[in-house]
mmCIF file of C-alpha atoms in Angstrom:
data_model
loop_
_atom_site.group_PDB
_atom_site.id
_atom_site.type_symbol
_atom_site.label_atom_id
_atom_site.label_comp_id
_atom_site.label_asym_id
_atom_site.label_seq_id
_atom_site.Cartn_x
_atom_site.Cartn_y
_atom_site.Cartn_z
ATOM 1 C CA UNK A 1 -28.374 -8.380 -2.728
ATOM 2 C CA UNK A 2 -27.010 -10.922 -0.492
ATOM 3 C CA UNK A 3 -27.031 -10.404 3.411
ATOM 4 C CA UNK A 4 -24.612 -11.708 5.689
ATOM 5 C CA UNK A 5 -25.169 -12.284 9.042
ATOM 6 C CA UNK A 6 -22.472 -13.097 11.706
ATOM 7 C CA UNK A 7 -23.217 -14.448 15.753
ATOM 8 C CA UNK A 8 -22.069 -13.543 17.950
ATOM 9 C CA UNK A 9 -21.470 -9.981 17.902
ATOM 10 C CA UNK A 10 -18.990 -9.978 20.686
ATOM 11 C CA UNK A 11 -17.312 -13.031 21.990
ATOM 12 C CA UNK A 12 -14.754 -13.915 25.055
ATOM 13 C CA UNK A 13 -12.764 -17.327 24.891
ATOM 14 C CA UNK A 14 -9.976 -18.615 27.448
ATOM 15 C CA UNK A 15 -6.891 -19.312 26.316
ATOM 16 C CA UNK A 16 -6.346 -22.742 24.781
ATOM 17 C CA UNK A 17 -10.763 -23.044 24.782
ATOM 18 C CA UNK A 18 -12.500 -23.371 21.102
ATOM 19 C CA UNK A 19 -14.159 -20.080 19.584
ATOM 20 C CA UNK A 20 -16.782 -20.415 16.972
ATOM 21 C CA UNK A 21 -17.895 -17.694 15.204
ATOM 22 C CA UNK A 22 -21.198 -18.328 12.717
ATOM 23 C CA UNK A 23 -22.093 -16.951 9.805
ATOM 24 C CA UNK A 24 -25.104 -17.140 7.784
ATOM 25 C CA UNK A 25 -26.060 -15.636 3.982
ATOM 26 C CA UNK A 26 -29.629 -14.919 2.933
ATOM 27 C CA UNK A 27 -29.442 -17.002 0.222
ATOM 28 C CA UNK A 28 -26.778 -19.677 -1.270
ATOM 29 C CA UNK A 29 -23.222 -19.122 -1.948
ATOM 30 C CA UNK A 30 -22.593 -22.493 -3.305
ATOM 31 C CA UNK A 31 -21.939 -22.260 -7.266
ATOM 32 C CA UNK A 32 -23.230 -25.686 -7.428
ATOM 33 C CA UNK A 33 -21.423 -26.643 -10.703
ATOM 34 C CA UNK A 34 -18.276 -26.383 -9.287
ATOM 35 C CA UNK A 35 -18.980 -27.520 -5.764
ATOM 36 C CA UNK A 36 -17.483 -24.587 -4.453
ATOM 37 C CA UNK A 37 -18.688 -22.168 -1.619
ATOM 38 C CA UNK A 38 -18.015 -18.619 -2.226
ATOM 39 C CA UNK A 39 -17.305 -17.791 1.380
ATOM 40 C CA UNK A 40 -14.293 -16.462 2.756
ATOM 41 C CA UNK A 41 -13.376 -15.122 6.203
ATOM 42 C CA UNK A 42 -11.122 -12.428 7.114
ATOM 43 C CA UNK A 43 -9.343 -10.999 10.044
ATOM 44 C CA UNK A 44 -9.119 -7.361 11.753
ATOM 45 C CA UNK A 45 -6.553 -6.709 14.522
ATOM 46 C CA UNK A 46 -6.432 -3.101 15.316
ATOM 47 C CA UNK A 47 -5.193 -0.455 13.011
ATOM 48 C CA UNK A 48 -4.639 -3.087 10.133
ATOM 49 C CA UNK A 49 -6.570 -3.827 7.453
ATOM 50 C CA UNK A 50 -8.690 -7.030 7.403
ATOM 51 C CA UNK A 51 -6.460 -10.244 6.156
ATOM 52 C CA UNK A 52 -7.927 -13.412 4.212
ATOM 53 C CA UNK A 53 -7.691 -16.533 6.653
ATOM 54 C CA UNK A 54 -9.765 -18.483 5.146
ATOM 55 C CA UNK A 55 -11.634 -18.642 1.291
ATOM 56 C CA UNK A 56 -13.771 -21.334 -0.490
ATOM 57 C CA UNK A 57 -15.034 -21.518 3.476
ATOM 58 C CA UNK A 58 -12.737 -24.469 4.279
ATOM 59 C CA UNK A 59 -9.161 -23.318 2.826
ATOM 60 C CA UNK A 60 -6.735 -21.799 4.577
ATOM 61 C CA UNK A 61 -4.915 -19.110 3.221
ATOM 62 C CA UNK A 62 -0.908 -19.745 3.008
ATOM 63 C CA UNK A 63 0.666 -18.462 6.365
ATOM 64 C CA UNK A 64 -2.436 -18.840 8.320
ATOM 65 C CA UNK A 65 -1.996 -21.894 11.656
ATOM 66 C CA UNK A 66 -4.010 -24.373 11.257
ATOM 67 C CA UNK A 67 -5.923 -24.017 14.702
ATOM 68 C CA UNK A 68 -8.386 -21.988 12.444
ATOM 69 C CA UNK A 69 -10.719 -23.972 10.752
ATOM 70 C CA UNK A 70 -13.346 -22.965 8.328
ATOM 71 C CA UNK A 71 -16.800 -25.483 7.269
ATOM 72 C CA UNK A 72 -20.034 -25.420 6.023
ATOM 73 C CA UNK A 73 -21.976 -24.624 2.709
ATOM 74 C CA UNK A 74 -24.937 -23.374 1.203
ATOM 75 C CA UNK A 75 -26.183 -20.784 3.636
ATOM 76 C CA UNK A 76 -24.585 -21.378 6.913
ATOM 77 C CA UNK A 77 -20.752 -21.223 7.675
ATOM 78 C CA UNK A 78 -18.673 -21.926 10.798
ATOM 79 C CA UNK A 79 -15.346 -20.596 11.445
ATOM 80 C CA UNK A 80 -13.558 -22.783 14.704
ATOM 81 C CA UNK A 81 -10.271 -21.627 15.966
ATOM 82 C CA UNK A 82 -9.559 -24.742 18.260
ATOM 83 C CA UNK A 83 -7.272 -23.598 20.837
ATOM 84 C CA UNK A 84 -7.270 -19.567 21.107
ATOM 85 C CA UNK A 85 -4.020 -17.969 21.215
ATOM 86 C CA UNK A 86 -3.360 -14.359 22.271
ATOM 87 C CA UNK A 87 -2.847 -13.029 18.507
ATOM 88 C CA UNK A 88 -6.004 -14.282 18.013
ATOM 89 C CA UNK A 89 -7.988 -11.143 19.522
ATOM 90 C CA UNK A 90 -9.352 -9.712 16.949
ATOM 91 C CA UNK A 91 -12.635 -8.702 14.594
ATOM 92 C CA UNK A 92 -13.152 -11.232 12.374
ATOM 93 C CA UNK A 93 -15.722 -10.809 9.225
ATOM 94 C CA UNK A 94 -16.714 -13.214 7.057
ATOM 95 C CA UNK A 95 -17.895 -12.110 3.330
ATOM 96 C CA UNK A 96 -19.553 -13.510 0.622
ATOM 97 C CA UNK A 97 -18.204 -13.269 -3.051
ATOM 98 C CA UNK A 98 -20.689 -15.176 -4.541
ATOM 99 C CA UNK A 99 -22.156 -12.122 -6.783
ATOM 100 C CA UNK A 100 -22.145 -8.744 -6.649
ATOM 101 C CA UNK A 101 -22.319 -6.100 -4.565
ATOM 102 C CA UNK A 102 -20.117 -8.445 -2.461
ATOM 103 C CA UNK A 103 -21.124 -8.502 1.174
ATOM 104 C CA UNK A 104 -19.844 -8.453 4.705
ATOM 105 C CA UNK A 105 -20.927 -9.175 7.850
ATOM 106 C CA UNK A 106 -20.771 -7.392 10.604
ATOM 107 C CA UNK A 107 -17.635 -8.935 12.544
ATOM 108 C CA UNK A 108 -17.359 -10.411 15.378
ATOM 109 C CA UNK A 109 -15.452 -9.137 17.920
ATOM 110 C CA UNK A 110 -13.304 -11.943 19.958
ATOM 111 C CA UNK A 111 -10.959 -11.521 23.128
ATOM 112 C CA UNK A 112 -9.883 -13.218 25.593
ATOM 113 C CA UNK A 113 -11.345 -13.888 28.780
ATOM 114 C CA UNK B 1 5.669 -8.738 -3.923
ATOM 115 C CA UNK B 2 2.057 -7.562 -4.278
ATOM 116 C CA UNK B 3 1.216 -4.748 -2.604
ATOM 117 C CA UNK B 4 -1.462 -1.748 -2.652
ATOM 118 C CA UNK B 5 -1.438 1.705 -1.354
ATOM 119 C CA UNK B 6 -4.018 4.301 -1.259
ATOM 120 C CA UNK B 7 -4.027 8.044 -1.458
ATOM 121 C CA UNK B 8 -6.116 10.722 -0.929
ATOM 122 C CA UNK B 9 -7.241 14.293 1.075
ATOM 123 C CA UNK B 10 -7.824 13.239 4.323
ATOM 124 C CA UNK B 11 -10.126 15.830 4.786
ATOM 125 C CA UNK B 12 -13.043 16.723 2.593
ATOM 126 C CA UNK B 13 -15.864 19.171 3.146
ATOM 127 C CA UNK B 14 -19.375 17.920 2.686
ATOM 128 C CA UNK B 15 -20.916 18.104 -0.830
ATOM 129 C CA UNK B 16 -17.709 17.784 -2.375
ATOM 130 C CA UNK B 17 -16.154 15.281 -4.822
ATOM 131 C CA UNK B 18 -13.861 12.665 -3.074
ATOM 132 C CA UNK B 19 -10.977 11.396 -5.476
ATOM 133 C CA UNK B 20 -9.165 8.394 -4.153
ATOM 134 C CA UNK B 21 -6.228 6.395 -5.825
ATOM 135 C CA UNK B 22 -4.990 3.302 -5.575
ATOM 136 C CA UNK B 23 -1.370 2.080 -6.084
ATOM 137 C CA UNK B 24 -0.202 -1.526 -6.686
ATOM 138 C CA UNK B 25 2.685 -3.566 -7.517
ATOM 139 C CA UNK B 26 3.231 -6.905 -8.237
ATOM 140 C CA UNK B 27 0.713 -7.400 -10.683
ATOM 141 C CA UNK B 28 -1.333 -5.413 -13.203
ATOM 142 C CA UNK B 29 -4.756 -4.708 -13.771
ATOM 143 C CA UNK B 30 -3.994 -5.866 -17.780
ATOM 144 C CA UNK B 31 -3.371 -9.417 -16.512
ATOM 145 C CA UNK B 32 -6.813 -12.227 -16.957
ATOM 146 C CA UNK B 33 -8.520 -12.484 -13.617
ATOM 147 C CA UNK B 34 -7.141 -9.604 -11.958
ATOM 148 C CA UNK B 35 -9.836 -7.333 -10.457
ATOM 149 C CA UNK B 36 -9.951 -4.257 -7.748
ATOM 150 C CA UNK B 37 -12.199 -3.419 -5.399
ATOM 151 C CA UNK B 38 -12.757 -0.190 -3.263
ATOM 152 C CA UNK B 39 -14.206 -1.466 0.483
ATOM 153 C CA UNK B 40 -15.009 1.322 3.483
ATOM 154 C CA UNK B 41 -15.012 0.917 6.911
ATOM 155 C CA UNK B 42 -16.535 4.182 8.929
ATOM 156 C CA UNK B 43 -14.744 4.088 12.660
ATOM 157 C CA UNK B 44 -15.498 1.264 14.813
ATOM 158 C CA UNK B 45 -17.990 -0.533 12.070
ATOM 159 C CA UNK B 46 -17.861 -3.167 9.635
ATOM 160 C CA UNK B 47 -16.471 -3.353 6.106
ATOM 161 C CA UNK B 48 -18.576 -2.565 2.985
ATOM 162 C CA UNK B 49 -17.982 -3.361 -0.215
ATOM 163 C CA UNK B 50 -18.204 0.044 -2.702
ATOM 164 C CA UNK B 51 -16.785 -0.955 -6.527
ATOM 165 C CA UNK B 52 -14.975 -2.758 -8.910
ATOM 166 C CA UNK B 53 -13.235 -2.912 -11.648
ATOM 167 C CA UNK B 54 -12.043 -6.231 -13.551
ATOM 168 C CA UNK B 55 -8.949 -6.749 -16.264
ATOM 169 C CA UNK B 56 -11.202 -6.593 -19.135
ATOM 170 C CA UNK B 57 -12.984 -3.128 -18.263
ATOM 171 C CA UNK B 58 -16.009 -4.462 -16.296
ATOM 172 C CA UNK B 59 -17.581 -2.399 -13.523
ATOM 173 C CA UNK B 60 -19.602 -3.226 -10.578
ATOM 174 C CA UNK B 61 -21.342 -0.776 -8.036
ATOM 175 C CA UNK B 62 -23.104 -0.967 -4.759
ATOM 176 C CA UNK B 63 -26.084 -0.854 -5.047
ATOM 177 C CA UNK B 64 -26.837 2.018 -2.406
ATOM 178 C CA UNK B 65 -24.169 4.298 -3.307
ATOM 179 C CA UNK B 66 -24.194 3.552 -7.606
ATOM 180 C CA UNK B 67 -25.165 6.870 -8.427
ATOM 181 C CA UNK B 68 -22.177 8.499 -6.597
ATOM 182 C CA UNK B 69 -19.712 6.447 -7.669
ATOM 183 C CA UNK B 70 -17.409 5.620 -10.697
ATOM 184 C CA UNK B 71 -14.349 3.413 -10.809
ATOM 185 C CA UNK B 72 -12.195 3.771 -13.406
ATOM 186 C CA UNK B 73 -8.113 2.649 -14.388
ATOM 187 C CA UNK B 74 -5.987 5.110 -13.461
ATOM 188 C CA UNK B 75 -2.761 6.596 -15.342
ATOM 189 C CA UNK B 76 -1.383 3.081 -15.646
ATOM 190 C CA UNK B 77 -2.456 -0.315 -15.626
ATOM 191 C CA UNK B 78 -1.057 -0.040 -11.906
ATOM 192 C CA UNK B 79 -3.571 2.191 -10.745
ATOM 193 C CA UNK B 80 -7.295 2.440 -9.954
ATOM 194 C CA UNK B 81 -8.965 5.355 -9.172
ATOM 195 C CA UNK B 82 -12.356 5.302 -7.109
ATOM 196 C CA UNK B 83 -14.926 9.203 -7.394
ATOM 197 C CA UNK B 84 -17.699 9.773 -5.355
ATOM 198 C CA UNK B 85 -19.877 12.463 -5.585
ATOM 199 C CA UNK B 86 -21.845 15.053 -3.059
ATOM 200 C CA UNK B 87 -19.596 13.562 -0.124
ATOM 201 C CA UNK B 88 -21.264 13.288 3.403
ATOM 202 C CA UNK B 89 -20.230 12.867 6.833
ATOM 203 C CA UNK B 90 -21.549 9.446 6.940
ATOM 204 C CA UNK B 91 -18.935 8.929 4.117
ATOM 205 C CA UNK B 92 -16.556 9.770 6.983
ATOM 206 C CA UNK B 93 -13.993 6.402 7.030
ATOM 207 C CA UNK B 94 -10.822 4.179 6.168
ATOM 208 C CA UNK B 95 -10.923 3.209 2.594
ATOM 209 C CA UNK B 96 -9.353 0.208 1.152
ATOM 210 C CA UNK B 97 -8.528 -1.298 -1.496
ATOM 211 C CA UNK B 98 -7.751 -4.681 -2.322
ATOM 212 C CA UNK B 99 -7.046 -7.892 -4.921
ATOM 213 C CA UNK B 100 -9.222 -10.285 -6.436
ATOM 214 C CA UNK B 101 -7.182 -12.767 -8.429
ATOM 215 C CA UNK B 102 -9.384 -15.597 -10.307
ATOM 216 C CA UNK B 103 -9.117 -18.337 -11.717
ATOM 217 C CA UNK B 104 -9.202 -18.302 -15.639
ATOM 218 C CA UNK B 105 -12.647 -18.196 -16.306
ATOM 219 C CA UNK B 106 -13.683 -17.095 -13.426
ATOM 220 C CA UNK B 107 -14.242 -13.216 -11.972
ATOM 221 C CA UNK B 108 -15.272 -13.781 -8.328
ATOM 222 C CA UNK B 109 -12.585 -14.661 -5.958
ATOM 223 C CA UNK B 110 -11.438 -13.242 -2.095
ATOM 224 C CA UNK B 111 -9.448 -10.030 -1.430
ATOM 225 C CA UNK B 112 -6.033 -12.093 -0.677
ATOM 226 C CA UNK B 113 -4.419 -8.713 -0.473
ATOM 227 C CA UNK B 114 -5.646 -5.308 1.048
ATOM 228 C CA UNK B 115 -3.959 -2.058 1.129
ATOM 229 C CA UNK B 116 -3.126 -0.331 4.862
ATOM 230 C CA UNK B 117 -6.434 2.143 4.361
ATOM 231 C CA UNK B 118 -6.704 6.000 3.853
ATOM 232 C CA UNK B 119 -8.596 7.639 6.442
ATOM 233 C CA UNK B 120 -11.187 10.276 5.028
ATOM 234 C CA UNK B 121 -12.778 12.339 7.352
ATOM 235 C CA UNK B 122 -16.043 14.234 5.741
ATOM 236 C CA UNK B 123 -16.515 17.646 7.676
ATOM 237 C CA UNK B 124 -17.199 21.408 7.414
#
């Protein structure tokens, strides 16, 4: 099984500053073949369900500002939101879908400081 | 519009059998490259994955919790119903569900849409 593991835990970013959240798998998500990283990244606000911001770790989902930014491949994954805005607090996971079981990781809680 | 609900007892007594459905619209579970997934969250953790079940029939388990659980197509091809066996407090948690929509060819994708969660509390 794959293991995903997000850093921080816990995170507290001024408004307008750069967050970056990391997240690393125990082994490769990249299906080679198709040069394509099975990573996506999702986010939590408070009594919601998580929401897909970003999949294939670099595309963002339709709706979603582009202040969030999502890089990397192979193991280790990045996800940059360049100028924090209040709606941004929030618990944000990133999962692998490479194979199954799919995998989460732990979230990372980010507010504002 | 896609969407997903899920239903349940919110309240189910340990060693028990927890039946949960889920709902959709939008699309069907008869259409190539549709999947759905069952994912957990106990209170104030992370997510975790539990089961799914593709267009074509195909099943997939956690690993952990296999032996509890089966996944099957509900009354319709607009419903998916999630068992799990000898239910425990640590069981205790919001349960979603949520779409996988591949490419053709393809069967792993992200959840682009989630249901709002049922909250299942496991307790004597």
């Amino acid at each position: 099984d794959i293991v995903m593991t997000q850093s921080p835990e816990s995170l507290a970013v001024s408004l307008g500053e750069r967050a970056t959240i990391n997240c690393k798998s125990s082994q490769s998500v990249l299906y080679s073949s198709i040069n394509r990283n099975y990573l996506g990244w999702y986010q939590q606000k408070p009594g919601q369900p998580p929401k897909l911001i970003i999949y294939w770790a670099s595309i963002r989902q339709s709706g979603v500002p582009d202040r969030f930014r999502g890089s990397g491949s192979g193991t280790d994954f990045t996800l940059t939101i360049t100028s924090l805005q209040a709606e941004d607090v929030a618990v944000y996971y990133c999962q692998q879908y490479y194979s199954t079981p799919y995998s989460f990781g732990q979230g990372t809680k980010l507010e504002i400081k | 519009q896609v969407t997903l609900r899920e239903s349940g007892p919110a309240l189910v007594k340990p060693t028990q059998t927890l039946t949960l459905t889920c709902s959709f619209s939008g699309f069907s579970l008869a259409t190539s490259g549709v999947s759905v997934s069952w994912i957990r969250q106990p209170p104030g953790k992370a997510l975790e994955w539990l089961a799914r079940i593709d267009w074509d029939g195909a099943k997939d388990y956690n690993t952990s919790l296999k032996t509890r659980l089966t996944i099957s197509e509900g009354t319709s091809k607009y419903q998916v119903v999630l068992t799990m066996t000898n239910a425990d407090p640590a069981d205790t948690g919001t349960y979603y569900c949520a779409r996988i929509l591949a490419a053709p060819g393809y069967k792993n994708d992200a959840f682009d849409v989630w249901g709002q969660g049922t909250l299942v509390t496991v307790s004597s």
